[in-house]
Coordinates of C-alpha atoms in Angstrom, one line a residue:
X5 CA -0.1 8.0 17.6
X6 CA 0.4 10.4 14.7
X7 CA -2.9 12.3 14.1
X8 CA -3.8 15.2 11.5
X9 CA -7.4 16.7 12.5
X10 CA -8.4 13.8 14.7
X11 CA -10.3 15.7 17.0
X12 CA -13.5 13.3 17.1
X13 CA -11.9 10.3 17.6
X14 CA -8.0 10.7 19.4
X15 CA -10.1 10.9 22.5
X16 CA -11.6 7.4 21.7
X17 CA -8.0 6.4 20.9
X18 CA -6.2 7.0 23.6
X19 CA -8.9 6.1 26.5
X20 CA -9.1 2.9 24.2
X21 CA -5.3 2.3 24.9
X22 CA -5.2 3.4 28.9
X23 CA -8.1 0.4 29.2
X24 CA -5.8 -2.0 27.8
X25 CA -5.3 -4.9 30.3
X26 CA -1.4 -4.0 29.4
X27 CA 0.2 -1.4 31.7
X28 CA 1.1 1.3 28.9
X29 CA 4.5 3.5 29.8
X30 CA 3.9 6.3 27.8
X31 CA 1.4 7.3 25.8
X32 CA 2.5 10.0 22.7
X33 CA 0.4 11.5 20.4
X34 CA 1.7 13.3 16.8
X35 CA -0.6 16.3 16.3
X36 CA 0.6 16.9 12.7
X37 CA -0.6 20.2 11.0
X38 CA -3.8 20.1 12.8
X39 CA -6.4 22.9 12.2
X40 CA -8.7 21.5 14.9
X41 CA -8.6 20.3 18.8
X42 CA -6.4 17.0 18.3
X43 CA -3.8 18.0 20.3
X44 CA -6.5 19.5 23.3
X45 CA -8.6 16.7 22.8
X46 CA -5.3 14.1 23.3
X47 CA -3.9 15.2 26.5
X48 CA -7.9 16.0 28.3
X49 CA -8.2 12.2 27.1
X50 CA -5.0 11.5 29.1
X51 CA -2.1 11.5 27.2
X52 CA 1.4 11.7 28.5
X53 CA 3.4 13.6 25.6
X54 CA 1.4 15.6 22.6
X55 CA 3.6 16.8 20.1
X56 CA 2.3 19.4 17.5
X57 CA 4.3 19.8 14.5
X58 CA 4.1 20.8 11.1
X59 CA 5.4 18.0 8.8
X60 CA 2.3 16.6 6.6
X61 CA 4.1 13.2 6.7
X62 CA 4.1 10.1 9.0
X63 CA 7.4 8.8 9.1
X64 CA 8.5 12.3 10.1
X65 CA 6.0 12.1 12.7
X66 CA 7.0 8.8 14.2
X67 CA 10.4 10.2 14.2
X68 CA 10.1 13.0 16.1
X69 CA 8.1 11.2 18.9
X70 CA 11.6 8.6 18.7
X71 CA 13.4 10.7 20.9
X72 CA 11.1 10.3 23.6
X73 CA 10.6 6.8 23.2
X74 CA 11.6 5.1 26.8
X75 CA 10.2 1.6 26.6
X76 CA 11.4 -1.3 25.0
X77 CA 8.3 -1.6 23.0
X78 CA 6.4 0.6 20.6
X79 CA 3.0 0.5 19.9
X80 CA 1.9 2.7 16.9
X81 CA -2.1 3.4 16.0
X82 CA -3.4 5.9 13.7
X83 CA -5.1 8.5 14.6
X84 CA -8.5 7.2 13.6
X85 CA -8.1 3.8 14.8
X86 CA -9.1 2.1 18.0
X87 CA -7.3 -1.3 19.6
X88 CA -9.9 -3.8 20.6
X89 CA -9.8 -4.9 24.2
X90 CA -6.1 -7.3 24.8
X91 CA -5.0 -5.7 21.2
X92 CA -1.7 -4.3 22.5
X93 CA -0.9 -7.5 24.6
X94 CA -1.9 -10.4 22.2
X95 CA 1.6 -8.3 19.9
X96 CA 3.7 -7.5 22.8
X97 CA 3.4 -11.1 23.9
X98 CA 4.4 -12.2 20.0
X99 CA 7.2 -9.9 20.7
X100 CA 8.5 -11.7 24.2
X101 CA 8.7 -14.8 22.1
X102 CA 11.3 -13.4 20.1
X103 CA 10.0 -11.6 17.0
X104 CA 11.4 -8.1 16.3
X105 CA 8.2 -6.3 14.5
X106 CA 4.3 -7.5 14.4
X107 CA 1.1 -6.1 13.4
X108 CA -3.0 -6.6 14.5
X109 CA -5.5 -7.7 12.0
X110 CA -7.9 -4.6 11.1
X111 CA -11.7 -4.2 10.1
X112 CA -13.8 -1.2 9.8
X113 CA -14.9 0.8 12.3
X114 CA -17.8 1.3 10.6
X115 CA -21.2 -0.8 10.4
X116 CA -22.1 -0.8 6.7
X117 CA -21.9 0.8 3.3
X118 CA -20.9 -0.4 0.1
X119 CA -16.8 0.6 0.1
X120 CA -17.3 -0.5 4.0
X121 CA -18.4 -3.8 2.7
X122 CA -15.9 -4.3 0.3
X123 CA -12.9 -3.7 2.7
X124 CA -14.9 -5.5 5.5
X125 CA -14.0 -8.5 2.9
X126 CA -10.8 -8.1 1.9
X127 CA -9.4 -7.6 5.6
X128 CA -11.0 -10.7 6.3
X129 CA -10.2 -12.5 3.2
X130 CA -6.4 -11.4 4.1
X131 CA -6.3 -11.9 7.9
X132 CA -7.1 -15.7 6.5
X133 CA -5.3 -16.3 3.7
X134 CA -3.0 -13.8 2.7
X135 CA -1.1 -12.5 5.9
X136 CA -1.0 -16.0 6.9
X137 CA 0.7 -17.3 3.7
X138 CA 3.1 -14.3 3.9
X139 CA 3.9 -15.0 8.1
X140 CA 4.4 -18.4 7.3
X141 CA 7.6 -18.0 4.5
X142 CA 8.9 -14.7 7.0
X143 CA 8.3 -12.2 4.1
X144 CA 5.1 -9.9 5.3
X145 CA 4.7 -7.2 2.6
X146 CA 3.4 -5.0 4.9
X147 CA 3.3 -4.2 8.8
X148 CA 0.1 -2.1 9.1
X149 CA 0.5 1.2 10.2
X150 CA -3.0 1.3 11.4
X151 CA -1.6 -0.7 14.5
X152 CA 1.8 -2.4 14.7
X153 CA 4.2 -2.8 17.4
X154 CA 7.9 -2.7 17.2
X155 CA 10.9 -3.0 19.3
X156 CA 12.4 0.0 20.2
X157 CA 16.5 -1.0 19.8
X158 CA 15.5 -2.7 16.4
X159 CA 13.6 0.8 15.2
X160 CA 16.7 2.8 15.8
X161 CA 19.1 0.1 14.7
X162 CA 17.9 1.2 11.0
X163 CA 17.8 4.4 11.2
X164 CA 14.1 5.3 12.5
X165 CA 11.4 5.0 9.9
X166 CA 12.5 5.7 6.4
X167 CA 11.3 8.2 4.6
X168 CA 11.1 9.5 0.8
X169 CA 8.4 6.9 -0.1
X170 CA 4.8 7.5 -0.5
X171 CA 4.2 4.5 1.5
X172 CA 5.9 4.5 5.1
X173 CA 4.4 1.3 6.5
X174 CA 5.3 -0.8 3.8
X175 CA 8.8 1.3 3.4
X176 CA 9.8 0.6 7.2
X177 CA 8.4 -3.5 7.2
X178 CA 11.0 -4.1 4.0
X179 CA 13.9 -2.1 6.3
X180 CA 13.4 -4.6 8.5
X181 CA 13.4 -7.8 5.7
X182 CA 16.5 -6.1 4.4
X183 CA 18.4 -6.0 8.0
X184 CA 17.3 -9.2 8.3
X185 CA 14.8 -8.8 11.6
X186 CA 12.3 -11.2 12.3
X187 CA 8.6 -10.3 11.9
X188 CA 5.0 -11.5 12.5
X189 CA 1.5 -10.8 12.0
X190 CA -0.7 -11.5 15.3
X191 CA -3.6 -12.5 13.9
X192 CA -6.0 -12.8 16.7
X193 CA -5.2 -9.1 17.9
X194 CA -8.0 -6.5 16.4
X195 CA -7.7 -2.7 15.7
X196 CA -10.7 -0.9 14.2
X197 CA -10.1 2.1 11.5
X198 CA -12.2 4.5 9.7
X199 CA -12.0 3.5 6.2
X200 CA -13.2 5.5 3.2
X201 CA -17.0 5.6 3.2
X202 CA -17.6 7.5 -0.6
X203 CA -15.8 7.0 -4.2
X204 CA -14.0 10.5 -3.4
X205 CA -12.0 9.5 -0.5
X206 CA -11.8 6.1 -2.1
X207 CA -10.1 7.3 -5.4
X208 CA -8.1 9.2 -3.1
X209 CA -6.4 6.9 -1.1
X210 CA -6.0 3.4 -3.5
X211 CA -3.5 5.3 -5.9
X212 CA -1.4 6.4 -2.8
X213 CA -1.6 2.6 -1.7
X214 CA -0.5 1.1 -5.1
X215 CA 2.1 3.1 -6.6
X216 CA 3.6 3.0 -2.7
X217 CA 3.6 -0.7 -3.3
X218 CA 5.6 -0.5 -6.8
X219 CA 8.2 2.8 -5.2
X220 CA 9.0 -0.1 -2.4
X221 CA 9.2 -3.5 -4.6
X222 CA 11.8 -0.5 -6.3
X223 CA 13.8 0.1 -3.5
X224 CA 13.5 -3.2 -2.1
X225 CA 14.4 -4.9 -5.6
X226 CA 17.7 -6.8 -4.2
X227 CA 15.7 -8.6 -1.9
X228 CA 12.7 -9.8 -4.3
X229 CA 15.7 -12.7 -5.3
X230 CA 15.0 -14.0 -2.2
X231 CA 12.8 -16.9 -2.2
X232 CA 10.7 -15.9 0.6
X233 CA 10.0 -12.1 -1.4
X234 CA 9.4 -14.2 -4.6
X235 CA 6.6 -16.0 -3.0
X236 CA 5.0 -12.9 -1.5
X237 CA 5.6 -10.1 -3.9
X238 CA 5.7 -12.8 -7.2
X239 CA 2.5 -14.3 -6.1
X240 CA 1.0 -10.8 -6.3
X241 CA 2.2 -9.5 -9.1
X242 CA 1.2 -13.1 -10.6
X243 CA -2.1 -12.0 -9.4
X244 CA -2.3 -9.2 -11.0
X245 CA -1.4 -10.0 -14.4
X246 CA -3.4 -13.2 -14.5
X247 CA -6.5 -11.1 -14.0
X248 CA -5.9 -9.4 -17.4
X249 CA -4.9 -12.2 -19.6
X250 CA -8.1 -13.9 -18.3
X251 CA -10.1 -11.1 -20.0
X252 CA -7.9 -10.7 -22.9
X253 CA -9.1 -14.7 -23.3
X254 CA -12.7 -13.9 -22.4
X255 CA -13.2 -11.1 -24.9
X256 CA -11.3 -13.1 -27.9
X257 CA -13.2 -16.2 -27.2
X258 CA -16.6 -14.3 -27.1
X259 CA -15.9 -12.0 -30.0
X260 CA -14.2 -15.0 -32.6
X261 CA -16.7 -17.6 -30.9
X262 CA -14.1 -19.8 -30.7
X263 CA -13.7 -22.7 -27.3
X264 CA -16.8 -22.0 -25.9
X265 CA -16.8 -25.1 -23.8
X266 CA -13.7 -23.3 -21.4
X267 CA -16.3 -21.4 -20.2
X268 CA -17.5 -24.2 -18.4
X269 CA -14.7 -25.1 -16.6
X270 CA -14.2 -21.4 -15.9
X271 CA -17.4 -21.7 -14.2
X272 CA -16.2 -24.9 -12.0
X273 CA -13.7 -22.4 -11.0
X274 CA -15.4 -19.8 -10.0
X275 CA -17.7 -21.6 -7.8
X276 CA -15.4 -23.3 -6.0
X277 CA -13.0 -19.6 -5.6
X278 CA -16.2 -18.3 -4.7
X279 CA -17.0 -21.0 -1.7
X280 CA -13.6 -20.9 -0.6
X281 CA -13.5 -17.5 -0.2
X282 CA -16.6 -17.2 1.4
X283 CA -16.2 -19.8 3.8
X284 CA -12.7 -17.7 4.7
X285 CA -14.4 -14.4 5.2
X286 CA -17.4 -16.0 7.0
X287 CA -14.9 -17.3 9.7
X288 CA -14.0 -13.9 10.7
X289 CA -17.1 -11.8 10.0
X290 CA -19.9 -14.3 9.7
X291 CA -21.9 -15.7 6.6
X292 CA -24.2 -12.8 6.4
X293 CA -21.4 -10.1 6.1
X294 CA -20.0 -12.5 3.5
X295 CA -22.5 -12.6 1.4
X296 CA -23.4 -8.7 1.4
X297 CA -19.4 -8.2 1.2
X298 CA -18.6 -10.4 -1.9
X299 CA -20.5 -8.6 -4.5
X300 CA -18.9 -4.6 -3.8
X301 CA -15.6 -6.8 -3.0
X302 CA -15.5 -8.4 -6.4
X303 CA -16.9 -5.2 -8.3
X304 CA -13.9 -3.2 -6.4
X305 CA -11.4 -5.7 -7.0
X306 CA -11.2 -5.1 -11.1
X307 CA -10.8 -1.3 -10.4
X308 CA -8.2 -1.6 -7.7
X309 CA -6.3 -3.9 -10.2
X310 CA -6.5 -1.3 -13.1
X311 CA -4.7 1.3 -10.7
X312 CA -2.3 -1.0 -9.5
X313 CA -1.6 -1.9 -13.6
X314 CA -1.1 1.7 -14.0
X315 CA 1.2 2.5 -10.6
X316 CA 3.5 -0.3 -12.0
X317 CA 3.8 1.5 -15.8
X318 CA 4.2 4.7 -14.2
X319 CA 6.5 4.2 -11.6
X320 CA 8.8 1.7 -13.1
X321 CA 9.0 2.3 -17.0
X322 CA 7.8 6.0 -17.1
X323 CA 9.8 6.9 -13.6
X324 CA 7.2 9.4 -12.7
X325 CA 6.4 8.4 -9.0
X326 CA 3.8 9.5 -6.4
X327 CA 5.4 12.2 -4.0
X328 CA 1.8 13.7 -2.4
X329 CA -1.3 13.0 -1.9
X330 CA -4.9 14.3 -1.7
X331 CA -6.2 12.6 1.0
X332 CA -8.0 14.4 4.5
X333 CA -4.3 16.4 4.7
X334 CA -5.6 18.2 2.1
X335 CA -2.6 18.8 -0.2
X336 CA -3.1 18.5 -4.1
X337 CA -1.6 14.9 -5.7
X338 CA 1.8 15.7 -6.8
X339 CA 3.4 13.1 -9.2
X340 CA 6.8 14.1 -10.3
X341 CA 7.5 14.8 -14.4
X342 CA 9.3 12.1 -16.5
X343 CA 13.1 13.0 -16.7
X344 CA 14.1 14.4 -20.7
X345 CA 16.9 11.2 -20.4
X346 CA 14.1 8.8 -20.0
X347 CA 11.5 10.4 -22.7
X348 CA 14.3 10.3 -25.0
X349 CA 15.4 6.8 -24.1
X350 CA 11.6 5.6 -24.2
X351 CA 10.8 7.4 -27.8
X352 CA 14.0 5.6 -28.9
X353 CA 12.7 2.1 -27.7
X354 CA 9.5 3.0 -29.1
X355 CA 10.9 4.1 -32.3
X356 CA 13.1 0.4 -32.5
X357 CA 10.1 -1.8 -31.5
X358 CA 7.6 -0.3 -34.0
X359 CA 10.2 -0.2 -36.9
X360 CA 11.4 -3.8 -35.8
X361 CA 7.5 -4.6 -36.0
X362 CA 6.7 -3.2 -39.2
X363 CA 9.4 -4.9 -40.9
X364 CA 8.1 -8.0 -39.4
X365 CA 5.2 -7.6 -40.5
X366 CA 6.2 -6.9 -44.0
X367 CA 8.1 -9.8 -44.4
X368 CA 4.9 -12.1 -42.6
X369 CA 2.7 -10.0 -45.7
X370 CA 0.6 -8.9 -42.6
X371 CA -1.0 -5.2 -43.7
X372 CA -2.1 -5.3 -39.6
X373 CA 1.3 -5.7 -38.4
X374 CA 2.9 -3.2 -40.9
X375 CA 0.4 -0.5 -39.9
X376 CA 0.6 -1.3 -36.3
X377 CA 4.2 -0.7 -36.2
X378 CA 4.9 2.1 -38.8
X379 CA 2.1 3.9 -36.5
X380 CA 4.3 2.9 -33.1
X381 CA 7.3 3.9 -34.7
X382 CA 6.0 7.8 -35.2
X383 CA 3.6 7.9 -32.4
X384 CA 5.6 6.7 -29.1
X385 CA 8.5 9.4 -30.0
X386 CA 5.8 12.2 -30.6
X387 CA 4.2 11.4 -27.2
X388 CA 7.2 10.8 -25.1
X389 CA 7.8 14.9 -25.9
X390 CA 4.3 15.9 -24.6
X391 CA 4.2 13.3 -21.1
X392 CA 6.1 15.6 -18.9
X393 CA 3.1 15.9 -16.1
X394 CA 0.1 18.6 -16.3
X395 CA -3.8 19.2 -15.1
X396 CA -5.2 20.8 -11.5
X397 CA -4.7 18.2 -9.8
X398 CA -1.2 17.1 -10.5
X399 CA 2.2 19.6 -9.9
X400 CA 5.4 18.6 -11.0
X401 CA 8.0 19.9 -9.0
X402 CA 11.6 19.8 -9.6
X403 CA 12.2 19.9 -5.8
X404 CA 10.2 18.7 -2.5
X405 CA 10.9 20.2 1.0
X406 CA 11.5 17.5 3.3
X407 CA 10.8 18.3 6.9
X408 CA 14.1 17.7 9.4
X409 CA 14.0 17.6 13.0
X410 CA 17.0 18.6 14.4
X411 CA 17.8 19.7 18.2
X412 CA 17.7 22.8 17.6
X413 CA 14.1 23.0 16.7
X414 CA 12.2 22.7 12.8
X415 CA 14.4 22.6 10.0
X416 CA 13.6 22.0 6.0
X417 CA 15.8 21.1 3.2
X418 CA 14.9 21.7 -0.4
X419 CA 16.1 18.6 -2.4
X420 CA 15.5 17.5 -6.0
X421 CA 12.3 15.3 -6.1
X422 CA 14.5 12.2 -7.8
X423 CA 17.0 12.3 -4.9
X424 CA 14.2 12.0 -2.9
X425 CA 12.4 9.0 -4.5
X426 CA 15.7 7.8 -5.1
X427 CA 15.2 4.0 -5.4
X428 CA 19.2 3.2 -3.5
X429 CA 19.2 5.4 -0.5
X430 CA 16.8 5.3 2.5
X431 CA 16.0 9.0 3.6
X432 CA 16.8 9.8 7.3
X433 CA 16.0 13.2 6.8
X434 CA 13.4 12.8 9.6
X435 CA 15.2 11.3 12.3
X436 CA 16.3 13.4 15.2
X437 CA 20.1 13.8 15.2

């Protein structure tokens, strides 16, 4: 269990897990650069093994606790999480039956409240739909890390859980896809989290989320040629891009008042998207939390796809990628600079497209195309010399300290932030030697 300040509700965790109808072997908590009583709280609760350390990251965490790892099994909840009665047996038993890695479906632990509603619904939508569509073709995009289990031998066949990317739960569940290891989602097993309850903790977390998504699709790119990841991942990515050209349409249609009767059958399909997902939800949560759920859900859904639009621009074409986070550790977001090789190769492309633009447009006799691209062609260079990272809120370092475990106690090494987003090579900085 890796915890940072978890003091009100490790206790709740690990009683949670000792009244599991599963004998547990060990039970290990992570008290990671805590400030309050985790780490008390954890073993008066009745933990076996509490581990304090200093690392402000998860895989390191999970890493550190590998050593002591003695069962054939592992069981990992976040600290703010709490398994449902049968949680850990309903995976382990998916396990036995010879899958290598598996994950619980997960809810709020909270009653009510308009983010609360909204992720009430998508859990359930995706527990239904989603997660079921991605067990069914072998290609889960991600184990949760709120509560997962996976065998021990297969964990240390690859290495422990990789580090480097903002997104270790996703990062460790595509290790797996690439080794080729079997995995599964145990759908009927339940784990309750604390999710975010205001817009600030909101904001903070959903950018960490979506540019970890595009830093693994990165990594992981050799396998998206797989027909299995093009179903998952394409789907998704088909997803998001259809939700943009649908406006695009919208907004011309309404503005040129032009096919008016599409809006019409763009009703038909709403309704019947709407009842199907409704009916979906309502299976796992009940018709009343559907309805109150829909309406934050849908209004949620256009923002989370505007910062997953933006993750993908600026971790893929301007290659400057999510390396920290704001979230309850407390750190500032740090997003590393564009590299001078890449400004100057993307002010160059800029340069061509706009010129290559203009020239069509002078030869079409459009005055809109010729300004459009004489205006590319000067602007995209002058801004690709000013996007180098800057503002409160954002550092861009040439170098991150990644924490090390090693037998000899704590150790650090200072390494240039692109070697350690580096898309080919799966950190095992963290992993005990």
């Amino acid at each position: 269990m890796p915890a940072h300040n978890e003091e009100t509700t490790i206790g709740e965790l690990v009683q949670a897990c000792l009244d599991q109808p599963y004998p547990v072997e060990q039970l290990i908590v992570v008290a990671d650069s805590c400030s309050d009583r985790t780490a008390e709280v954890a073993r008066q609760a009745g933990a076996t093994l509490v581990l304090e350390t200093n690392f402000a990251d998860k895989a390191a965490n999970q890493n550190h606790a590998l050593p002591h790892v003695t069962a054939d099994v592992i069981v990992g909840f976040d600290g703010d999480s709490r398994p449902e009665p049968s949680c850990i047996s309903l995976m382990v038993a998916d396990i036995a039956r010879g899958y290598d890695a598996t994950c619980s479906s997960i809810l709020p632990i909270q009653d009510s409240g308009f983010f609360i509603e909204a992720r009430r619904f998508a859990y359930s939508l995706g527990s239904q739909w989603w997660r079921l569509c991605q067990r069914q073709v072998g290609r889960l995009q991600v184990l949760t890390g709120a509560s997962y289990a996976f065998r021990t031998d297969v964990v240390r066949a690859v290495g422990g859980f990789p580090n480097g990317l903002i997104s270790a739960d996703m990062d460790i569940t595509w290790k797996l896809h690439e080794g080729g290891y079997r995995t599964w989602y145990t759908a009927d097993a339940l784990t309750l989290t604390i999710d975010p309850e205001t817009w600030a903790e909101y904001t903070a977390q959903m950018p960490r989320w979506a540019a970890g998504y595009f830093q693994n699709v990165l990594r992981y790119r050799r396998l998206m040629w797989n027909w299995r990841s093009m179903l998952t991942v394409g789907t998704a990515m088909f997803d998001l891009v259809t939700l943009w050209w649908w406006l695009v349409v919208v907004i011309y249609n309404l503005t040129t008042w032009q096919h008016l009767s599409m809006f019409r059958y763009m009703g038909y399909w709403f309704a019947g998207h709407t009842a199907l997902t409704m009916y979906l939800v309502s299976r796992v949560v009940g018709w009343k939390k559907a309805l109150i759920g829909f309406a934050p859900y849908t209004l949620l859904n256009f923002y989370n796809k505007y910062l997953y639009t933006r993750s993908m621009f600026r971790e893929w074409l301007l290659g400057r990628h999510y390396a920290a986070w704001t979230g309850r550790s407390g750190r500032k977001t740090v997003i590393t600079p564009m590299t001078p090789e890449r400004r100057r190769g993307l002010g160059c492309a800029g340069a061509i497209a706009g010129t290559a633009t203009a020239i069509w447009g002078g030869y079409l006799g459009s005055t809109l195309l010729w300004t459009t691209g004489m205006a590319a062609s000067c602007l995209i260079p002058l801004s690709m010399i000013r996007l180098s990272g800057s503002g409160q809120r954002r550092a861009t370092p040439s170098s991150l300290t990644i924490a090390a475990p090693s037998a000899g106690g704590d150790a650090t090494r200072e390494l240039p932030a692109a070697e350690v987003l580096d898309s080919e090579t799966t950190l095992q900085l963290a992993t005990r030697r």
